[in-house]
mmCIF file of C-alpha atoms in Angstrom:
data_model
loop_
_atom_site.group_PDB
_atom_site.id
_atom_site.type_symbol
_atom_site.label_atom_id
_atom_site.label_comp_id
_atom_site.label_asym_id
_atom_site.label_seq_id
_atom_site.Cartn_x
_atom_site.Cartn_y
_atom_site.Cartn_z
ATOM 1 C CA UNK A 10 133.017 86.175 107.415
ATOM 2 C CA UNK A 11 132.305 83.737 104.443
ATOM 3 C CA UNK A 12 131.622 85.657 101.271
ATOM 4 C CA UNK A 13 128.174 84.527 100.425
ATOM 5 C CA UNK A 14 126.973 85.534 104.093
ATOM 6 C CA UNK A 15 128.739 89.261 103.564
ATOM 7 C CA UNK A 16 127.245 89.168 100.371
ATOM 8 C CA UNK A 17 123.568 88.044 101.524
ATOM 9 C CA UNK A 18 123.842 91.023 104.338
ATOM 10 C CA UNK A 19 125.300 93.768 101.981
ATOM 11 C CA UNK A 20 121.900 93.126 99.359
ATOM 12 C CA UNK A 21 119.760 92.732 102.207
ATOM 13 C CA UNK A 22 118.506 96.242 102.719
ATOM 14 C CA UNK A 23 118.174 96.766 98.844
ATOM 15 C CA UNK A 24 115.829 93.654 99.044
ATOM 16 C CA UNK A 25 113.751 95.113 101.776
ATOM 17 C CA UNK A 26 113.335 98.834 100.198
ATOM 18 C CA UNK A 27 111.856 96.835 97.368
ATOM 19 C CA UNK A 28 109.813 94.658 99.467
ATOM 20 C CA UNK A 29 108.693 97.519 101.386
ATOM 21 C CA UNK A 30 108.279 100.112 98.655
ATOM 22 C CA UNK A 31 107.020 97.991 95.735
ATOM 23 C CA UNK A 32 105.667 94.164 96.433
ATOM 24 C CA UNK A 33 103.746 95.261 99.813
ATOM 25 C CA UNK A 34 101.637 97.848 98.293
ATOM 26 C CA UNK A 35 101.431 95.996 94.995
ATOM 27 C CA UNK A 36 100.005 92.724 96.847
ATOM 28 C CA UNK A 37 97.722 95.044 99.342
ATOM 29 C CA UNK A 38 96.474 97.270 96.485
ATOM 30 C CA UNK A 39 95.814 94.451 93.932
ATOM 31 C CA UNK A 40 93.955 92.364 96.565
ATOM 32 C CA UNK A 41 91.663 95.123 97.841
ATOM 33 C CA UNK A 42 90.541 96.066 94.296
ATOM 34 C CA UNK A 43 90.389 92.497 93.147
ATOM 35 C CA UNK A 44 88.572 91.338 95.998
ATOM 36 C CA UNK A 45 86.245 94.577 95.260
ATOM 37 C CA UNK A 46 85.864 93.509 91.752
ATOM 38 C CA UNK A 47 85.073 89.793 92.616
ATOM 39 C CA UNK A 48 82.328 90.650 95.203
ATOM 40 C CA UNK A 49 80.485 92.867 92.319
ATOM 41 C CA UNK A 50 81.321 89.992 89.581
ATOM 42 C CA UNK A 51 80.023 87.611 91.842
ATOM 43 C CA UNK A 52 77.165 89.260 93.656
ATOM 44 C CA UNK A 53 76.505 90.467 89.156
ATOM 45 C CA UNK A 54 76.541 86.783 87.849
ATOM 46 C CA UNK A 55 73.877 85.616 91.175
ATOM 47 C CA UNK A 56 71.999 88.372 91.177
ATOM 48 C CA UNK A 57 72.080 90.738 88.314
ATOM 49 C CA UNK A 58 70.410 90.772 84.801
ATOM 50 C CA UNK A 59 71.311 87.648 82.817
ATOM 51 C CA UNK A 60 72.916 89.939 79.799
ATOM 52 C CA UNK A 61 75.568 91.246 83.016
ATOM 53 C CA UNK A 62 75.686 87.836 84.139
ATOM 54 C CA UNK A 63 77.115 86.412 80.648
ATOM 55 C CA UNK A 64 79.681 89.306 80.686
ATOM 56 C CA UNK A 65 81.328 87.993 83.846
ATOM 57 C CA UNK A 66 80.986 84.575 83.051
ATOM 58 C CA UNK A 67 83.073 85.725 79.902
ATOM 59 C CA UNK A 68 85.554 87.866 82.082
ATOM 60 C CA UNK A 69 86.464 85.222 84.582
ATOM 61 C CA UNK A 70 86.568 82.492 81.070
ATOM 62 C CA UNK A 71 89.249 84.539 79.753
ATOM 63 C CA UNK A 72 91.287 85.308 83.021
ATOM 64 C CA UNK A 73 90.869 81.817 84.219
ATOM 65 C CA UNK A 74 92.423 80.844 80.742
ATOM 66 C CA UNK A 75 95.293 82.680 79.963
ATOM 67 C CA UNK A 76 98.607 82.624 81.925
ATOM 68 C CA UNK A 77 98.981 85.814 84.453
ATOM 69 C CA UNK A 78 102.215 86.724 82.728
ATOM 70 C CA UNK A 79 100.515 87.043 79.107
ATOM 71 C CA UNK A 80 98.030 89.175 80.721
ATOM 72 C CA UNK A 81 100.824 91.210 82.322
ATOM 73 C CA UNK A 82 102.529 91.869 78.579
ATOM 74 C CA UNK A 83 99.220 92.462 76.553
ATOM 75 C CA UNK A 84 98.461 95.613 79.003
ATOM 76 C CA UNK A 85 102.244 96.616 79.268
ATOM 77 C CA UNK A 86 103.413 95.761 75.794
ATOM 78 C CA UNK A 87 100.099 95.464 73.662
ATOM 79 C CA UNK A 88 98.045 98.163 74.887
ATOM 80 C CA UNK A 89 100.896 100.841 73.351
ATOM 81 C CA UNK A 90 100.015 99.607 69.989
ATOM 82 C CA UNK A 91 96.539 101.079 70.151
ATOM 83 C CA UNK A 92 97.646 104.564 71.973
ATOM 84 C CA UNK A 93 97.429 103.551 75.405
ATOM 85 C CA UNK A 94 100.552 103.588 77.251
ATOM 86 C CA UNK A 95 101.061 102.713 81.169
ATOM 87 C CA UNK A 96 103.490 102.769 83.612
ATOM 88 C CA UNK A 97 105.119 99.178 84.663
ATOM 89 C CA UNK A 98 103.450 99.465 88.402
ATOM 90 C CA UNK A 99 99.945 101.160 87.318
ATOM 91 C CA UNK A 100 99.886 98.315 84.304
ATOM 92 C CA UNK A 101 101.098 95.254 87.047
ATOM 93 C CA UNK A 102 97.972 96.383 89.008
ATOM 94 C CA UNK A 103 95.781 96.561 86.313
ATOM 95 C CA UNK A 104 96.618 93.105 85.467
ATOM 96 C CA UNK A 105 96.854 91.790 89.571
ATOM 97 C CA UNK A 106 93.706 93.212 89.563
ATOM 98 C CA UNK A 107 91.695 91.505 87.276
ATOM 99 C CA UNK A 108 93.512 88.488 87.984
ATOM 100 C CA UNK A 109 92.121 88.369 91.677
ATOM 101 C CA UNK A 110 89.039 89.879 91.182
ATOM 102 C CA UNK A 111 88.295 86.719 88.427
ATOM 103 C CA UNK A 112 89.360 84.415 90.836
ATOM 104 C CA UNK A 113 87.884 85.658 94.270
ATOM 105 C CA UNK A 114 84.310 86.303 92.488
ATOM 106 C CA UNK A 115 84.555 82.379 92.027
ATOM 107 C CA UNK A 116 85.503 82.158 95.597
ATOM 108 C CA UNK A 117 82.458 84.498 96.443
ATOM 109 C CA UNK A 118 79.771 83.096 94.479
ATOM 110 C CA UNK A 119 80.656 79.606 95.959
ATOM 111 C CA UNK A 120 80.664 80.928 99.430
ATOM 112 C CA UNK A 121 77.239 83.072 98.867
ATOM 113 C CA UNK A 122 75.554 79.733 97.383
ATOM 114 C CA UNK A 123 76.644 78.126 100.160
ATOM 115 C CA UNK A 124 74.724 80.135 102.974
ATOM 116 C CA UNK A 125 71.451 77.980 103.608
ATOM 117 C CA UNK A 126 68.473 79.429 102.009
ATOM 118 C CA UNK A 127 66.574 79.217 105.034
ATOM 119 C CA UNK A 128 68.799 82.413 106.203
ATOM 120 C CA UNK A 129 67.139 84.687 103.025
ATOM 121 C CA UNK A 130 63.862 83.653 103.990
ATOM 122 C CA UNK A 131 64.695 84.410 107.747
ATOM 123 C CA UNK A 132 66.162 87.664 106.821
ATOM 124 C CA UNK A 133 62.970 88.609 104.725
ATOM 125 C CA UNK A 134 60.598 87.416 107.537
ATOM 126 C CA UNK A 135 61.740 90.121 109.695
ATOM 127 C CA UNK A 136 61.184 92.833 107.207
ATOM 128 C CA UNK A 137 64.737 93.553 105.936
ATOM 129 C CA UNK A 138 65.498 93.932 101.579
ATOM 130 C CA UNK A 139 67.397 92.213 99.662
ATOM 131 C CA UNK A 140 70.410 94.572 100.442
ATOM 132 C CA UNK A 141 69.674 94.432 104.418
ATOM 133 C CA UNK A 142 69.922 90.648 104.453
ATOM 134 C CA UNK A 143 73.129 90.548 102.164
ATOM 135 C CA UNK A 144 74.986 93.167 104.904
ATOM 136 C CA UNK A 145 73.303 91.432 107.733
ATOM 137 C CA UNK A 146 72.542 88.137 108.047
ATOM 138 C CA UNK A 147 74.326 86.523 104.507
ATOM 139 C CA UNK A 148 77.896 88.453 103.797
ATOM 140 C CA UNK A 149 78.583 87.857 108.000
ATOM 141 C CA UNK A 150 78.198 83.749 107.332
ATOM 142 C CA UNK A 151 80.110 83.680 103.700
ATOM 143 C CA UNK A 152 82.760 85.718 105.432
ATOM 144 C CA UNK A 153 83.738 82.731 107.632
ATOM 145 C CA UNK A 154 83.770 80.580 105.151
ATOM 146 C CA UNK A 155 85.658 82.384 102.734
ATOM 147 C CA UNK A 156 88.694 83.072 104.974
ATOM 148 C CA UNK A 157 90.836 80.031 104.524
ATOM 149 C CA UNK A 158 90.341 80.533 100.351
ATOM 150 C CA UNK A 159 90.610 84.197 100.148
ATOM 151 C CA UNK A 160 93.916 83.878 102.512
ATOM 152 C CA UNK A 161 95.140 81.378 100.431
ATOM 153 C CA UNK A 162 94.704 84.013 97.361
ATOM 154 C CA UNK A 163 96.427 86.750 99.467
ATOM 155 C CA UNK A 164 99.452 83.855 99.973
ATOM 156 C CA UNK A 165 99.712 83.474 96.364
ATOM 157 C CA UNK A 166 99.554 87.340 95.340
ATOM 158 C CA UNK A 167 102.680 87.729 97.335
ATOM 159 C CA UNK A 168 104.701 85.435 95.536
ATOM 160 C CA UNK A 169 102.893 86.081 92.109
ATOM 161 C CA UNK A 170 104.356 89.698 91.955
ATOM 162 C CA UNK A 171 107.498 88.231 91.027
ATOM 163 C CA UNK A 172 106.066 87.839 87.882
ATOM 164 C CA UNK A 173 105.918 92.025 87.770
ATOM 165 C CA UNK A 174 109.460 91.835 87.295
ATOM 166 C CA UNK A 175 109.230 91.000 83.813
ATOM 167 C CA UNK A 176 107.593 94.369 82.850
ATOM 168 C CA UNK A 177 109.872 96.677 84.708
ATOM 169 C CA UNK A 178 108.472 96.862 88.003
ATOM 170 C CA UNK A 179 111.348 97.368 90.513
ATOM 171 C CA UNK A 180 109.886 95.106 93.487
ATOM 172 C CA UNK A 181 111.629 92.171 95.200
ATOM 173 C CA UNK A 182 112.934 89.883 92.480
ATOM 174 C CA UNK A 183 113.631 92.140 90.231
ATOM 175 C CA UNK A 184 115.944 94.166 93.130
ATOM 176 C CA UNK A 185 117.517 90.591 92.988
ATOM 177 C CA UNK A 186 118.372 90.504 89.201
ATOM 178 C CA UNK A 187 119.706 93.910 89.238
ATOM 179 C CA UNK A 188 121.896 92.882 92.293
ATOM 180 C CA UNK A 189 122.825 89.517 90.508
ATOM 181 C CA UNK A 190 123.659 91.507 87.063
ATOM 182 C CA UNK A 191 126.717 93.218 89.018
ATOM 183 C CA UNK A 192 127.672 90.488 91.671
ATOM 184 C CA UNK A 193 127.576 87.881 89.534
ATOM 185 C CA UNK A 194 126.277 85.558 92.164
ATOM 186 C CA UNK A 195 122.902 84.197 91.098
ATOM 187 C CA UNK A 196 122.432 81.059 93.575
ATOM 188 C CA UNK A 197 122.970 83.096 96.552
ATOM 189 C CA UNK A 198 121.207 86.246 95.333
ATOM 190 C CA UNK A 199 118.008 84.192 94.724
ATOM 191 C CA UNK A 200 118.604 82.254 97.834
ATOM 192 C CA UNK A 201 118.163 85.472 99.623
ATOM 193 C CA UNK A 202 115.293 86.197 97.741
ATOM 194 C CA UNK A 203 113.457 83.290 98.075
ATOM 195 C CA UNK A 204 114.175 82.932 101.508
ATOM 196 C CA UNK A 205 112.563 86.569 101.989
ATOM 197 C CA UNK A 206 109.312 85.632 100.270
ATOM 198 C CA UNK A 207 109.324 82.442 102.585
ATOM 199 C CA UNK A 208 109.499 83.979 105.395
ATOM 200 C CA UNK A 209 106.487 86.497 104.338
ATOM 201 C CA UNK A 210 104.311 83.990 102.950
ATOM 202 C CA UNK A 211 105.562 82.153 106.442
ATOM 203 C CA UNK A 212 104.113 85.258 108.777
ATOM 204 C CA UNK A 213 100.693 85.409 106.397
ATOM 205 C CA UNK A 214 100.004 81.776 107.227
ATOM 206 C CA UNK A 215 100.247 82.382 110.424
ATOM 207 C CA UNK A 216 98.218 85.310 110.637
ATOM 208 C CA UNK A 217 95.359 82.903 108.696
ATOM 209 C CA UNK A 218 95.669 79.473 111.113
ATOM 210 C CA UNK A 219 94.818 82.725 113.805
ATOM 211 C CA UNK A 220 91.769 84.141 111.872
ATOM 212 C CA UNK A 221 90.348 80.672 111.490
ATOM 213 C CA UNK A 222 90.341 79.610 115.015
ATOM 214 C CA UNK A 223 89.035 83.315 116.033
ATOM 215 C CA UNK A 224 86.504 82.984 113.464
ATOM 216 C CA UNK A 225 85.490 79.999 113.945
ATOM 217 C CA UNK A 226 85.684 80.158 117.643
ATOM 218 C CA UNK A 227 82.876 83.327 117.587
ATOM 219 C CA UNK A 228 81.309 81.507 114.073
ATOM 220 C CA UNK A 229 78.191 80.133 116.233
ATOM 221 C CA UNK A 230 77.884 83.681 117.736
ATOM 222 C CA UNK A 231 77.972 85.185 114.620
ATOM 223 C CA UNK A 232 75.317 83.502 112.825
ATOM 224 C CA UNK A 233 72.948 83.097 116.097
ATOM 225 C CA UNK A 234 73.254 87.461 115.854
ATOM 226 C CA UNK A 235 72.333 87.463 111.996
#
């Protein structure tokens, strides 16, 4: 057996465990409480008082603007200076966090402004409030329509935890620098590494080419229900 192939299948498992164990629930937990956070900034900045309003619009300015690794480092390394001190994988999803929910709420206000007004004033012609129409007749329609950016999001959360590597946080790639620090082996090390986030980011896109065609195969019967 060639050396690089006994190589790639001896590090394997270690890659997995850190898959598994750290970049899975890192991606899933940052893009549930991001996406969380983006619906409220959004549903805030169309809806809310203006004074909330200019708060987001500052919040998403200043995520928007600054690189996701200097975000990373001010929470892990900067907060410390002024007494508050985090773990590396409770600090990486702060920082995934408010990364996501910055960007989705610009997903979500786009996809909310573009649901037809005609579906408020249909919603508040049969007697339903303002929080009956956004559950019933608006979030269904914005849904659709935010799949393919959202999943695109999700795609690029997968291989942006990479970047957690860099304050401590044991997931994928950095399971590949420890490996690479006592093999010596770096090109087929990070082969093996990239080729395992391919393959992920492979099965994700997948999974999203299905959800569009279901959803836009039962779209028409979605919004004829609303």
């Amino acid at each position: 057996m060639p050396h690089w192939l006994n190589l790639m299948i001896e590090s394997l498992p270690s890659l997995l465990w850190a898959c598994i164990l750290f970049t899975v629930p890192l991606t899933l937990l940052s893009f549930v409480l991001g996406l969380s956070l983006g619906l409220l900034a959004a549903i805030t900045r169309l809806f809310g008082p203006k004074p909330f309003g200019l708060v987001v619009r500052f919040y998403v300015w200043i995520i928007r603007g600054t690189p996701l690794l200097v975000q990373l480092f001010l929470i892990f390394y900067g907060l410390p200076s002024v007494g508050i001190v985090l773990d590396a994988f409770p600090a990486a999803l702060i920082g995934f966090t408010l990364n996501i929910g910055a960007y989705t709420s610009e997903i979500i206000r786009a996809v909310l402004l573009a649901v037809p007004k005609g579906q408020w004033e249909a919603a508040y012609s049969v007697g339903m409030t303002w929080a009956q129409a956004m559950r019933r007749t608006i979030l269904p329609q914005a849904t659709r329509i935010a799949v393919p950016p959202l999943s695109n999001t999700f795609i690029s959360l997968v291989k942006d935890t990479s970047l957690a590597a860099a304050i401590t946080v044991p997931e994928l790639f950095r399971a590949g620098q420890r490996i690479v620090a006592t093999s010596y082996e770096p090109l087929i090390l990070y082969v093996e590494v990239a080729l395992i986030y391919l393959v992920v980011s492979s099965a994700l896109s997948s999974l999203q080419g299905w959800l569009e065609k279901r959803l836009s195969r039962y779209g028409g019967s979605i919004e004829a229900a609303s």
